[in-house]
Amino acid sequence: MLNGQSPWRYHFSQNAALICLSLFFLPLDTFLVCLSYVASIFFSSHHATRRRIRRSSSFHPKTILVTGMGMSKGLIIARLFYEAGHNVIGADFEPYGIPVCGRFSRALKKFYRLPKPDEAHGAALYIQQLLNAVRAEKVDLWISCSGVASAVEDGQAMEVLNRRSDCKSIQYDVKTTATLHEKHSFIQYTESLGLPAPETYDVTSRAAVHQVLHKRAKKQYIMKSVGVDDTVRGDMTLLPRRTVSETYNHLANLPVSPQKPWVLQQFIKGEEYCTHALVVKGEVKAFVACPSSELLMHYQALPPTSSLSQAMLKFTTKFAARSGKHMTGHLSFDFLVDEITTERGLEKKLYPVECNPRAHTAVVLFNGLGEPMAKAYLSALVSEMNGTASSHTSENVSPQKPDRYYWIGHDLVVLVLLPLLELLLRRRSQSAFLSSLVSFLDHLLLWKDGTFEIWDPLPAWVLYHIYWPGQFLACILHKKKWSRINVSTTKVFGC
């Protein structure tokens, strides 16, 4: 994996190779798109389901605005509402003018390009354009699918829409978003609700770090930068290091200061899980949990009846209820499971280590649940809607036997091409390469791609043959270095 110290020629070659890879598969993928359109006439029931729902005299379609259409989570939510018979408007930023894949979805009635908040203009222009779209389309419900860098701005937009339109929002206000978004304030807030949390310290100097490490010598910690910093996001170095000098050397390379604070959090050695929940007025309306990792690109839901899933649902339910009726938005937690030896034997303890107050890509696991998911979201309008148009859901929606999801572009590179290159360079054994290839074939044959749908194939084609090649070309032209990408969220990790 390349980093900021890698020569520019390596980064150039990386971008150029991926553009060539896209061109190589262009004829095959174009044929598959055409074939999908034909096959959808005979094998897809999505359009028929939509027509059946809309013919019902008791059905009153709503206009839904979904932002974040370039990401898989935004696309999935738009498809759910389309399948449930509603009118869907899409919107997103389009960096460098490169069209995002969701713009071309058959689920959308119309798409709006939004200006991205920046230091020069703040979020004012973005919020105004969003308000203009809401008014022009007479939007009933705005569903925010924020990226990590625009979460607070969406909180600002929610407050403006509440004051200046009749549109309701699946989005927290600024204060709630900011509190949950940052790890240190989230942990403090969790403890204030009487819920368990790992030991966490705010540090603004290296001396403060050493002080904690000296006092808590029997524990290990990891450090995370407050705010978004791609260059250190994946750093999971355990502190203290093996020797005092190694600890000092590691901390010397970290820019810890009052202007750039960090969080020192207790390291919990255990399995990692993530959740996605829809919360409306303090109640959990939809929930799913799945195994997680630092860069999650494979989604497989835990059975909703499993003890772990139930424990995470219980935590989420308590968190939402104790936060109050103002809580309406997406709520995603990262959990670590610690194993503790007690008199009763080995017990598992659940620790929330991070909160994402926005939609999680795990929403892909709700694919095919259009009607119940639409009802769950529309419960946010329950005071404005008549009784026949919406039924207030008393139980949360959970996928019972969902498909498993992957992204073929990611797996092709990570599980096939890079291992093949390592094999040719004699850095990987034949058995390791074959194991990686078997994993790829398993995903290809038995899992589902998170972007591609037979009835809506164009977004996947655009993602791999317009959006990503455009981003790689932009990186070449602007000499931007990156270490990795997340295909599902279109996140480029700069270095």
Tab-separated table of C-alpha atoms in Angstrom:
chain	number	residue	atom	x	y	z
A	1	MET	CA	0.000	0.000	0.000
A	2	LEU	CA	1.361	3.413	-0.960
A	3	ASN	CA	1.719	6.262	1.528
A	4	GLY	CA	2.649	9.931	1.571
A	5	GLN	CA	6.377	9.112	1.365
A	6	SER	CA	5.980	6.954	-1.760
A	7	PRO	CA	7.393	8.578	-4.930
A	8	TRP	CA	4.858	10.389	-7.117
A	9	ARG	CA	5.609	8.052	-10.040
A	10	TYR	CA	4.201	5.154	-7.981
A	11	HIS	CA	0.999	7.081	-7.285
A	12	PHE	CA	0.762	8.044	-10.955
A	13	SER	CA	1.179	4.401	-11.984
A	14	GLN	CA	-1.456	3.314	-9.447
A	15	ASN	CA	-4.039	5.736	-10.882
A	16	ALA	CA	-3.139	4.974	-14.491
A	17	ALA	CA	-3.373	1.211	-13.922
A	18	LEU	CA	-6.859	1.520	-12.415
A	19	ILE	CA	-8.039	3.669	-15.331
A	20	CYS	CA	-6.733	1.012	-17.739
A	21	LEU	CA	-8.498	-1.676	-15.698
A	22	SER	CA	-11.776	0.191	-16.140
A	23	LEU	CA	-11.232	0.461	-19.900
A	24	PHE	CA	-10.407	-3.260	-20.112
A	25	PHE	CA	-13.739	-4.275	-18.568
A	26	LEU	CA	-15.798	-1.593	-20.332
A	27	PRO	CA	-17.039	-3.774	-23.250
A	28	LEU	CA	-18.033	-6.672	-20.962
A	29	ASP	CA	-19.781	-4.433	-18.436
A	30	THR	CA	-21.620	-2.541	-21.179
A	31	PHE	CA	-22.908	-5.841	-22.550
A	32	LEU	CA	-24.027	-6.904	-19.054
A	33	VAL	CA	-25.941	-3.628	-18.591
A	34	CYS	CA	-27.812	-4.155	-21.852
A	35	LEU	CA	-28.485	-7.774	-20.922
A	36	SER	CA	-29.774	-6.687	-17.501
A	37	TYR	CA	-32.307	-4.305	-19.002
A	38	VAL	CA	-33.670	-7.135	-21.139
A	39	ALA	CA	-33.627	-9.654	-18.289
A	40	SER	CA	-35.404	-7.252	-15.923
A	41	ILE	CA	-38.462	-7.344	-18.188
A	42	PHE	CA	-38.899	-11.051	-17.450
A	43	PHE	CA	-37.244	-11.661	-14.076
A	44	SER	CA	-37.542	-8.513	-11.955
A	45	SER	CA	-40.621	-7.797	-9.842
A	46	HIS	CA	-39.636	-4.340	-8.559
A	47	HIS	CA	-41.529	-2.328	-11.153
A	48	ALA	CA	-44.587	-4.592	-10.843
A	49	THR	CA	-44.554	-4.214	-7.055
A	50	ARG	CA	-44.401	-0.441	-7.422
A	51	ARG	CA	-47.307	-0.370	-9.870
A	52	ARG	CA	-49.404	-2.600	-7.599
A	53	ILE	CA	-48.854	-0.326	-4.622
A	54	ARG	CA	-49.583	2.872	-6.539
A	55	ARG	CA	-52.864	1.469	-7.936
A	56	SER	CA	-54.258	1.097	-4.411
A	57	SER	CA	-56.867	3.768	-3.619
A	58	SER	CA	-55.622	3.970	-0.012
A	59	PHE	CA	-52.031	4.732	-1.023
A	60	HIS	CA	-50.846	8.339	-1.030
A	61	PRO	CA	-47.294	8.652	-2.402
A	62	LYS	CA	-44.889	10.975	-0.634
A	63	THR	CA	-41.984	12.901	-2.117
A	64	ILE	CA	-38.699	11.838	-0.540
A	65	LEU	CA	-35.378	13.660	-0.929
A	66	VAL	CA	-32.319	11.447	-0.439
A	67	THR	CA	-28.900	13.086	-0.287
A	68	GLY	CA	-25.684	11.117	-0.585
A	69	MET	CA	-26.714	9.380	-3.813
A	70	GLY	CA	-23.103	8.792	-4.793
A	71	MET	CA	-22.734	6.373	-1.891
A	72	SER	CA	-24.238	2.897	-1.770
A	73	LYS	CA	-26.271	3.744	1.325
A	74	GLY	CA	-28.030	6.648	-0.390
A	75	LEU	CA	-28.710	4.565	-3.481
A	76	ILE	CA	-30.137	1.695	-1.426
A	77	ILE	CA	-32.507	3.965	0.514
A	78	ALA	CA	-33.712	5.588	-2.709
A	79	ARG	CA	-34.426	2.147	-4.176
A	80	LEU	CA	-36.355	1.107	-1.054
A	81	PHE	CA	-38.693	4.093	-1.368
A	82	TYR	CA	-39.076	3.591	-5.117
A	83	GLU	CA	-40.070	-0.021	-4.569
A	84	ALA	CA	-42.586	1.141	-1.937
A	85	GLY	CA	-44.271	3.383	-4.513
A	86	HIS	CA	-43.027	6.821	-3.479
A	87	ASN	CA	-41.478	9.623	-5.546
A	88	VAL	CA	-37.746	9.926	-4.933
A	89	ILE	CA	-35.583	12.978	-5.560
A	90	GLY	CA	-31.810	12.496	-5.338
A	91	ALA	CA	-29.009	14.953	-4.591
A	92	ASP	CA	-25.292	14.904	-3.859
A	93	PHE	CA	-21.984	16.676	-4.288
A	94	GLU	CA	-20.152	15.880	-7.523
A	95	PRO	CA	-16.424	16.556	-6.954
A	96	TYR	CA	-14.608	17.923	-10.019
A	97	GLY	CA	-17.952	17.808	-11.862
A	98	ILE	CA	-17.749	14.012	-12.134
A	99	PRO	CA	-21.299	12.568	-12.041
A	100	VAL	CA	-22.035	10.227	-9.122
A	101	CYS	CA	-23.480	6.804	-9.843
A	102	GLY	CA	-26.818	7.331	-8.047
A	103	ARG	CA	-27.733	10.167	-10.421
A	104	PHE	CA	-28.531	7.521	-13.054
A	105	SER	CA	-30.712	5.261	-10.914
A	106	ARG	CA	-34.172	4.355	-12.214
A	107	ALA	CA	-35.402	4.967	-8.667
A	108	LEU	CA	-35.006	8.738	-9.083
A	109	LYS	CA	-37.562	11.138	-10.485
A	110	LYS	CA	-35.004	13.980	-10.525
A	111	PHE	CA	-31.442	14.681	-9.394
A	112	TYR	CA	-29.860	17.860	-7.985
A	113	ARG	CA	-26.140	18.626	-7.888
A	114	LEU	CA	-25.296	20.354	-4.603
A	115	PRO	CA	-22.338	22.667	-3.861
A	116	LYS	CA	-19.972	21.215	-1.300
A	117	PRO	CA	-19.410	23.249	1.886
A	118	ASP	CA	-15.945	24.822	1.986
A	119	GLU	CA	-13.888	27.175	4.129
A	120	ALA	CA	-14.592	30.178	1.893
A	121	HIS	CA	-18.395	30.007	1.891
A	122	GLY	CA	-19.144	27.598	4.741
A	123	ALA	CA	-22.384	25.642	4.394
A	124	ALA	CA	-24.632	28.595	3.448
A	125	LEU	CA	-24.744	27.923	-0.305
A	126	TYR	CA	-25.219	24.176	0.233
A	127	ILE	CA	-28.115	24.728	2.642
A	128	GLN	CA	-29.783	27.264	0.334
A	129	GLN	CA	-29.596	24.900	-2.655
A	130	LEU	CA	-31.014	22.101	-0.514
A	131	LEU	CA	-33.859	24.367	0.620
A	132	ASN	CA	-34.533	25.355	-3.003
A	133	ALA	CA	-34.817	21.686	-3.997
A	134	VAL	CA	-37.177	20.964	-1.085
A	135	ARG	CA	-39.451	23.839	-2.067
A	136	ALA	CA	-39.354	23.133	-5.818
A	137	GLU	CA	-40.197	19.452	-5.424
A	138	LYS	CA	-42.580	19.906	-2.441
A	139	VAL	CA	-40.546	17.379	-0.466
A	140	ASP	CA	-42.284	15.707	2.477
A	141	LEU	CA	-39.246	13.992	4.005
A	142	TRP	CA	-35.517	14.594	3.675
A	143	ILE	CA	-33.296	11.579	4.387
A	144	SER	CA	-29.717	12.616	4.947
A	145	CYS	CA	-26.968	10.143	4.055
A	146	SER	CA	-24.032	12.254	5.217
A	147	GLY	CA	-20.428	11.494	4.617
A	148	VAL	CA	-18.097	11.773	7.598
A	149	ALA	CA	-16.914	15.242	6.486
A	150	SER	CA	-20.368	16.858	6.142
A	151	ALA	CA	-22.264	15.528	9.161
A	152	VAL	CA	-22.402	18.816	11.090
A	153	GLU	CA	-23.361	20.797	7.978
A	154	ASP	CA	-26.327	18.463	7.521
A	155	GLY	CA	-27.286	19.233	11.107
A	156	GLN	CA	-27.307	22.921	10.184
A	157	ALA	CA	-29.404	22.157	7.106
A	158	MET	CA	-31.917	20.231	9.218
A	159	GLU	CA	-32.440	23.230	11.490
A	160	VAL	CA	-32.975	25.559	8.510
A	161	LEU	CA	-35.445	23.185	6.834
A	162	ASN	CA	-37.403	22.881	10.073
A	163	ARG	CA	-37.721	26.666	10.309
A	164	ARG	CA	-38.305	27.540	6.665
A	165	SER	CA	-40.246	24.616	5.190
A	166	ASP	CA	-42.804	21.939	6.022
A	167	CYS	CA	-40.298	19.197	5.208
A	168	LYS	CA	-39.383	16.793	8.006
A	169	SER	CA	-35.862	15.397	8.298
A	170	ILE	CA	-34.168	12.137	9.166
A	171	GLN	CA	-31.225	14.047	10.587
A	172	TYR	CA	-30.127	15.253	14.019
A	173	ASP	CA	-29.677	18.897	14.931
A	174	VAL	CA	-26.223	20.489	15.118
A	175	LYS	CA	-25.688	19.956	18.847
A	176	THR	CA	-26.664	16.268	18.775
A	177	THR	CA	-24.677	15.592	15.601
A	178	ALA	CA	-21.538	17.277	16.940
A	179	THR	CA	-21.804	15.446	20.270
A	180	LEU	CA	-22.170	12.013	18.701
A	181	HIS	CA	-19.750	12.655	15.839
A	182	GLU	CA	-16.632	13.176	17.988
A	183	LYS	CA	-15.374	10.188	19.934
A	184	HIS	CA	-14.545	12.039	23.157
A	185	SER	CA	-17.898	13.831	23.451
A	186	PHE	CA	-19.768	10.652	22.471
A	187	ILE	CA	-18.125	8.694	25.287
A	188	GLN	CA	-18.905	11.434	27.810
A	189	TYR	CA	-22.512	11.587	26.631
A	190	THR	CA	-22.866	7.790	26.788
A	191	GLU	CA	-21.638	7.767	30.384
A	192	SER	CA	-24.080	10.578	31.243
A	193	LEU	CA	-26.913	8.318	30.046
A	194	GLY	CA	-25.800	5.638	32.514
A	195	LEU	CA	-24.538	3.311	29.772
A	196	PRO	CA	-21.177	1.462	29.682
A	197	ALA	CA	-18.245	2.976	27.796
A	198	PRO	CA	-14.512	2.254	27.533
A	199	GLU	CA	-12.004	4.310	29.495
A	200	THR	CA	-11.318	7.429	27.409
A	201	TYR	CA	-9.156	10.546	27.886
A	202	ASP	CA	-8.930	13.826	25.983
A	203	VAL	CA	-5.261	14.723	25.461
A	204	THR	CA	-3.775	17.934	24.081
A	205	SER	CA	-0.090	17.252	24.710
A	206	ARG	CA	2.365	14.367	24.654
A	207	ALA	CA	2.976	14.908	28.352
A	208	ALA	CA	-0.710	14.234	29.051
A	209	VAL	CA	-0.453	10.971	27.113
A	210	HIS	CA	2.594	9.841	29.067
A	211	GLN	CA	0.858	10.741	32.317
A	212	VAL	CA	-2.118	8.487	31.536
A	213	LEU	CA	0.124	5.649	30.374
A	214	HIS	CA	2.179	5.892	33.572
A	215	LYS	CA	-0.877	5.853	35.868
A	216	ARG	CA	-2.594	3.019	33.968
A	217	ALA	CA	0.466	0.881	33.344
A	218	LYS	CA	-1.471	-2.400	33.228
A	219	LYS	CA	-3.765	-1.286	30.408
A	220	GLN	CA	-3.208	-0.650	26.726
A	221	TYR	CA	-4.594	2.235	24.691
A	222	ILE	CA	-4.991	3.458	21.129
A	223	MET	CA	-4.926	7.086	20.011
A	224	LYS	CA	-7.375	8.690	17.602
A	225	SER	CA	-7.265	12.200	16.197
A	226	VAL	CA	-10.277	14.397	16.956
A	227	GLY	CA	-11.791	15.321	13.591
A	228	VAL	CA	-11.108	13.898	10.133
A	229	ASP	CA	-7.471	13.066	9.379
A	230	ASP	CA	-7.000	10.367	6.730
A	231	THR	CA	-3.236	10.195	7.276
A	232	VAL	CA	-3.620	8.664	10.752
A	233	ARG	CA	-7.105	7.185	10.558
A	234	GLY	CA	-5.882	3.620	10.174
A	235	ASP	CA	-3.194	3.842	12.861
A	236	MET	CA	-4.033	1.205	15.506
A	237	THR	CA	-0.680	1.294	17.336
A	238	LEU	CA	-0.997	-0.017	20.891
A	239	LEU	CA	0.355	2.160	23.686
A	240	PRO	CA	2.541	1.882	25.616
A	241	ARG	CA	5.010	0.264	23.210
A	242	ARG	CA	7.376	-2.507	24.271
A	243	THR	CA	9.917	-0.022	25.612
A	244	VAL	CA	9.712	3.537	26.920
A	245	SER	CA	11.908	4.809	24.090
A	246	GLU	CA	9.631	3.221	21.463
A	247	THR	CA	6.642	4.917	23.082
A	248	TYR	CA	8.393	8.297	23.062
A	249	ASN	CA	9.469	7.859	19.425
A	250	HIS	CA	5.951	6.963	18.314
A	251	LEU	CA	4.338	9.912	20.106
A	252	ALA	CA	7.005	12.271	18.768
A	253	ASN	CA	5.588	11.704	15.261
A	254	LEU	CA	2.022	12.605	16.260
A	255	PRO	CA	0.942	16.281	16.094
A	256	VAL	CA	-0.711	16.465	19.531
A	257	SER	CA	-1.558	20.010	20.639
A	258	PRO	CA	-4.428	22.126	21.994
A	259	GLN	CA	-5.151	23.099	18.378
A	260	LYS	CA	-5.115	19.440	17.318
A	261	PRO	CA	-6.465	17.374	20.236
A	262	TRP	CA	-6.492	13.574	20.354
A	263	VAL	CA	-8.388	10.884	22.221
A	264	LEU	CA	-6.623	8.155	24.193
A	265	GLN	CA	-8.986	5.203	24.503
A	266	GLN	CA	-8.684	1.894	26.327
A	267	PHE	CA	-7.814	-0.927	23.944
A	268	ILE	CA	-10.307	-3.765	24.086
A	269	LYS	CA	-9.118	-7.020	22.603
A	270	GLY	CA	-12.185	-8.624	21.131
A	271	GLU	CA	-14.431	-9.051	18.146
A	272	GLU	CA	-15.652	-5.898	16.399
A	273	TYR	CA	-19.233	-5.276	15.294
A	274	CYS	CA	-21.152	-2.413	13.770
A	275	THR	CA	-24.834	-1.541	13.725
A	276	HIS	CA	-27.230	0.551	11.699
A	277	ALA	CA	-30.439	1.876	13.217
A	278	LEU	CA	-33.227	4.212	12.216
A	279	VAL	CA	-34.420	6.249	15.188
A	280	VAL	CA	-37.649	8.266	15.064
A	281	LYS	CA	-38.626	10.417	18.046
A	282	GLY	CA	-36.492	8.383	20.426
A	283	GLU	CA	-37.701	4.975	19.199
A	284	VAL	CA	-35.712	2.436	17.193
A	285	LYS	CA	-37.660	1.694	13.997
A	286	ALA	CA	-35.112	-0.423	12.108
A	287	PHE	CA	-31.989	-2.236	13.263
A	288	VAL	CA	-29.280	-4.548	11.962
A	289	ALA	CA	-25.899	-5.664	13.324
A	290	CYS	CA	-22.985	-7.280	11.525
A	291	PRO	CA	-19.288	-8.130	12.003
A	292	SER	CA	-17.029	-5.188	11.304
A	293	SER	CA	-13.453	-4.272	10.469
A	294	GLU	CA	-11.343	-1.128	10.056
A	295	LEU	CA	-12.275	-0.851	6.346
A	296	LEU	CA	-15.513	-2.801	6.023
A	297	MET	CA	-16.283	-3.984	2.480
A	298	HIS	CA	-18.182	-7.228	3.181
A	299	TYR	CA	-21.560	-7.198	4.933
A	300	GLN	CA	-23.146	-10.239	6.550
A	301	ALA	CA	-25.919	-9.639	9.096
A	302	LEU	CA	-26.006	-11.297	12.484
A	303	PRO	CA	-29.229	-13.263	13.062
A	304	PRO	CA	-31.622	-10.789	14.748
A	305	THR	CA	-32.366	-13.403	17.434
A	306	SER	CA	-28.687	-13.921	18.369
A	307	SER	CA	-27.615	-12.823	21.837
A	308	LEU	CA	-25.064	-10.370	20.454
A	309	SER	CA	-27.557	-8.715	18.116
A	310	GLN	CA	-30.107	-8.501	20.898
A	311	ALA	CA	-27.549	-6.953	23.269
A	312	MET	CA	-26.585	-4.304	20.706
A	313	LEU	CA	-30.269	-3.594	19.975
A	314	LYS	CA	-30.921	-3.220	23.721
A	315	PHE	CA	-28.068	-0.727	24.036
A	316	THR	CA	-29.284	1.246	20.998
A	317	THR	CA	-32.864	1.279	22.302
A	318	LYS	CA	-31.765	2.577	25.724
A	319	PHE	CA	-29.474	5.160	24.128
A	320	ALA	CA	-32.241	6.520	21.876
A	321	ALA	CA	-34.939	6.488	24.579
A	322	ARG	CA	-32.775	8.194	27.209
A	323	SER	CA	-31.720	10.837	24.670
A	324	GLY	CA	-35.320	11.974	24.309
A	325	LYS	CA	-38.038	12.546	21.728
A	326	HIS	CA	-35.870	14.964	19.727
A	327	MET	CA	-33.799	12.012	18.481
A	328	THR	CA	-34.718	11.419	14.833
A	329	GLY	CA	-32.028	10.222	12.464
A	330	HIS	CA	-29.718	7.346	11.655
A	331	LEU	CA	-27.676	5.939	14.528
A	332	SER	CA	-24.729	3.627	13.986
A	333	PHE	CA	-22.410	2.240	16.639
A	334	ASP	CA	-19.084	0.422	16.536
A	335	PHE	CA	-18.888	-2.155	19.323
A	336	LEU	CA	-16.061	-4.248	20.738
A	337	VAL	CA	-16.804	-7.409	22.716
A	338	ASP	CA	-14.515	-8.019	25.674
A	339	GLU	CA	-14.303	-11.462	27.286
A	340	ILE	CA	-14.106	-11.342	31.084
A	341	THR	CA	-13.433	-14.277	33.410
A	342	THR	CA	-15.789	-14.278	36.402
A	343	GLU	CA	-16.929	-16.755	39.055
A	344	ARG	CA	-19.714	-17.788	36.682
A	345	GLY	CA	-17.231	-18.478	33.898
A	346	LEU	CA	-16.379	-16.576	30.730
A	347	GLU	CA	-18.657	-13.581	30.151
A	348	LYS	CA	-18.833	-11.168	27.246
A	349	LYS	CA	-19.101	-7.439	27.835
A	350	LEU	CA	-20.162	-5.014	25.143
A	351	TYR	CA	-18.353	-1.671	24.752
A	352	PRO	CA	-19.443	1.070	22.327
A	353	VAL	CA	-16.241	2.644	21.007
A	354	GLU	CA	-17.599	5.010	18.377
A	355	CYS	CA	-20.844	6.486	17.100
A	356	ASN	CA	-21.717	7.553	13.568
A	357	PRO	CA	-24.791	9.835	13.659
A	358	ARG	CA	-25.552	9.083	10.020
A	359	ALA	CA	-26.581	6.238	7.770
A	360	HIS	CA	-24.249	3.244	7.665
A	361	THR	CA	-23.528	1.208	4.543
A	362	ALA	CA	-24.999	-1.740	6.476
A	363	VAL	CA	-28.381	-0.379	5.346
A	364	VAL	CA	-27.696	-2.465	2.220
A	365	LEU	CA	-28.795	-5.466	4.313
A	366	PHE	CA	-32.385	-4.096	4.221
A	367	ASN	CA	-32.514	-4.534	0.449
A	368	GLY	CA	-35.896	-5.953	-0.593
A	369	LEU	CA	-37.743	-4.568	2.445
A	370	GLY	CA	-39.122	-1.515	0.662
A	371	GLU	CA	-42.599	-1.355	2.166
A	372	PRO	CA	-41.734	-1.947	5.857
A	373	MET	CA	-38.709	0.350	5.654
A	374	ALA	CA	-40.731	3.119	3.998
A	375	LYS	CA	-43.350	2.846	6.767
A	376	ALA	CA	-40.613	3.041	9.394
A	377	TYR	CA	-39.175	6.219	7.875
A	378	LEU	CA	-42.592	7.781	7.305
A	379	SER	CA	-43.472	7.374	10.967
A	380	ALA	CA	-41.550	10.666	11.268
A	381	LEU	CA	-44.590	12.252	9.568
A	382	VAL	CA	-47.155	10.486	11.734
A	383	SER	CA	-48.615	13.700	13.184
A	384	GLU	CA	-49.146	15.140	9.711
A	385	MET	CA	-50.447	12.033	7.948
A	386	ASN	CA	-53.903	10.540	8.046
A	387	GLY	CA	-54.356	7.110	9.536
A	388	THR	CA	-54.892	5.304	6.248
A	389	ALA	CA	-51.717	6.610	4.653
A	390	SER	CA	-49.364	5.336	7.304
A	391	SER	CA	-49.356	2.737	10.004
A	392	HIS	CA	-47.274	3.550	13.060
A	393	THR	CA	-44.763	0.706	13.405
A	394	SER	CA	-44.550	-0.623	16.947
A	395	GLU	CA	-41.751	-3.142	16.242
A	396	ASN	CA	-38.466	-2.360	14.559
A	397	VAL	CA	-37.726	-3.714	11.088
A	398	SER	CA	-34.883	-6.253	10.973
A	399	PRO	CA	-33.724	-8.275	7.973
A	400	GLN	CA	-34.409	-11.928	8.756
A	401	LYS	CA	-32.400	-13.764	6.090
A	402	PRO	CA	-30.646	-11.068	4.076
A	403	ASP	CA	-28.189	-11.610	1.262
A	404	ARG	CA	-24.489	-11.090	1.898
A	405	TYR	CA	-22.942	-8.099	0.145
A	406	TYR	CA	-19.612	-7.196	-1.404
A	407	TRP	CA	-18.332	-4.754	-4.066
A	408	ILE	CA	-16.843	-6.464	-7.085
A	409	GLY	CA	-14.479	-3.612	-7.943
A	410	HIS	CA	-12.875	-3.809	-4.522
A	411	ASP	CA	-12.643	-7.597	-4.465
A	412	LEU	CA	-11.249	-7.824	-8.003
A	413	VAL	CA	-8.287	-5.655	-7.028
A	414	VAL	CA	-7.776	-6.807	-3.414
A	415	LEU	CA	-8.491	-10.532	-3.786
A	416	VAL	CA	-7.299	-11.209	-7.348
A	417	LEU	CA	-5.017	-8.629	-8.979
A	418	LEU	CA	-2.856	-7.601	-6.027
A	419	PRO	CA	-2.366	-11.226	-4.840
A	420	LEU	CA	-1.509	-12.186	-8.438
A	421	LEU	CA	1.095	-9.421	-8.595
A	422	GLU	CA	2.554	-10.570	-5.272
A	423	LEU	CA	2.641	-14.146	-6.570
A	424	LEU	CA	4.547	-13.076	-9.686
A	425	LEU	CA	6.977	-11.098	-7.515
A	426	ARG	CA	7.351	-14.157	-5.251
A	427	ARG	CA	5.962	-12.307	-2.229
A	428	ARG	CA	3.005	-14.654	-1.862
A	429	SER	CA	2.737	-18.415	-1.973
A	430	GLN	CA	0.579	-20.299	-4.475
A	431	SER	CA	-1.637	-21.622	-1.691
A	432	ALA	CA	-2.246	-18.103	-0.329
A	433	PHE	CA	-3.110	-16.864	-3.828
A	434	LEU	CA	-5.511	-19.756	-4.426
A	435	SER	CA	-7.187	-19.083	-1.064
A	436	SER	CA	-7.697	-15.447	-2.053
A	437	LEU	CA	-9.045	-16.485	-5.449
A	438	VAL	CA	-11.509	-18.926	-3.853
A	439	SER	CA	-12.791	-16.093	-1.613
A	440	PHE	CA	-13.355	-13.926	-4.680
A	441	LEU	CA	-15.229	-16.687	-6.514
A	442	ASP	CA	-17.339	-17.341	-3.412
A	443	HIS	CA	-18.376	-13.682	-3.316
A	444	LEU	CA	-18.940	-13.542	-7.057
A	445	LEU	CA	-21.210	-16.602	-7.131
A	446	LEU	CA	-22.936	-16.572	-3.733
A	447	TRP	CA	-22.967	-12.941	-2.571
A	448	LYS	CA	-24.596	-9.838	-4.063
A	449	ASP	CA	-22.893	-6.696	-5.266
A	450	GLY	CA	-23.835	-3.679	-3.145
A	451	THR	CA	-24.422	-1.381	-6.139
A	452	PHE	CA	-25.638	-3.602	-8.975
A	453	GLU	CA	-29.292	-4.555	-9.480
A	454	ILE	CA	-30.679	-6.253	-12.590
A	455	TRP	CA	-33.600	-3.802	-12.710
A	456	ASP	CA	-31.287	-0.819	-12.078
A	457	PRO	CA	-27.870	-1.686	-13.574
A	458	LEU	CA	-26.639	1.709	-14.774
A	459	PRO	CA	-25.361	3.050	-11.389
A	460	ALA	CA	-22.836	0.194	-11.133
A	461	TRP	CA	-21.641	0.840	-14.704
A	462	VAL	CA	-21.243	4.573	-13.997
A	463	LEU	CA	-19.438	3.869	-10.712
A	464	TYR	CA	-16.702	1.815	-12.369
A	465	HIS	CA	-16.476	3.449	-15.795
A	466	ILE	CA	-17.183	7.141	-15.181
A	467	TYR	CA	-16.936	8.062	-11.511
A	468	TRP	CA	-13.825	6.204	-10.361
A	469	PRO	CA	-11.811	6.697	-13.601
A	470	GLY	CA	-12.710	10.394	-13.327
A	471	GLN	CA	-11.485	10.505	-9.727
A	472	PHE	CA	-8.227	8.745	-10.619
A	473	LEU	CA	-7.670	11.178	-13.511
A	474	ALA	CA	-8.331	14.090	-11.134
A	475	CYS	CA	-5.744	12.672	-8.734
A	476	ILE	CA	-3.201	12.627	-11.572
A	477	LEU	CA	-3.981	16.170	-12.699
A	478	HIS	CA	-3.930	17.570	-9.156
A	479	LYS	CA	-1.046	15.319	-8.019
A	480	LYS	CA	-3.116	14.043	-5.123
A	481	LYS	CA	-1.690	11.070	-3.254
A	482	TRP	CA	-3.939	8.429	-1.686
A	483	SER	CA	-3.366	5.195	0.186
A	484	ARG	CA	-6.714	3.416	-0.281
A	485	ILE	CA	-10.321	3.954	-1.322
A	486	ASN	CA	-13.713	2.787	-0.115
A	487	VAL	CA	-15.701	1.801	-3.202
A	488	SER	CA	-19.050	1.797	-1.368
A	489	THR	CA	-18.755	5.290	0.153
A	490	THR	CA	-16.567	6.770	-2.647
A	491	LYS	CA	-14.144	7.851	0.074
A	492	VAL	CA	-10.558	8.519	-1.028
A	493	PHE	CA	-8.081	8.311	1.851
A	494	GLY	CA	-5.465	10.955	1.168
A	495	CYS	CA	-1.927	10.601	2.436
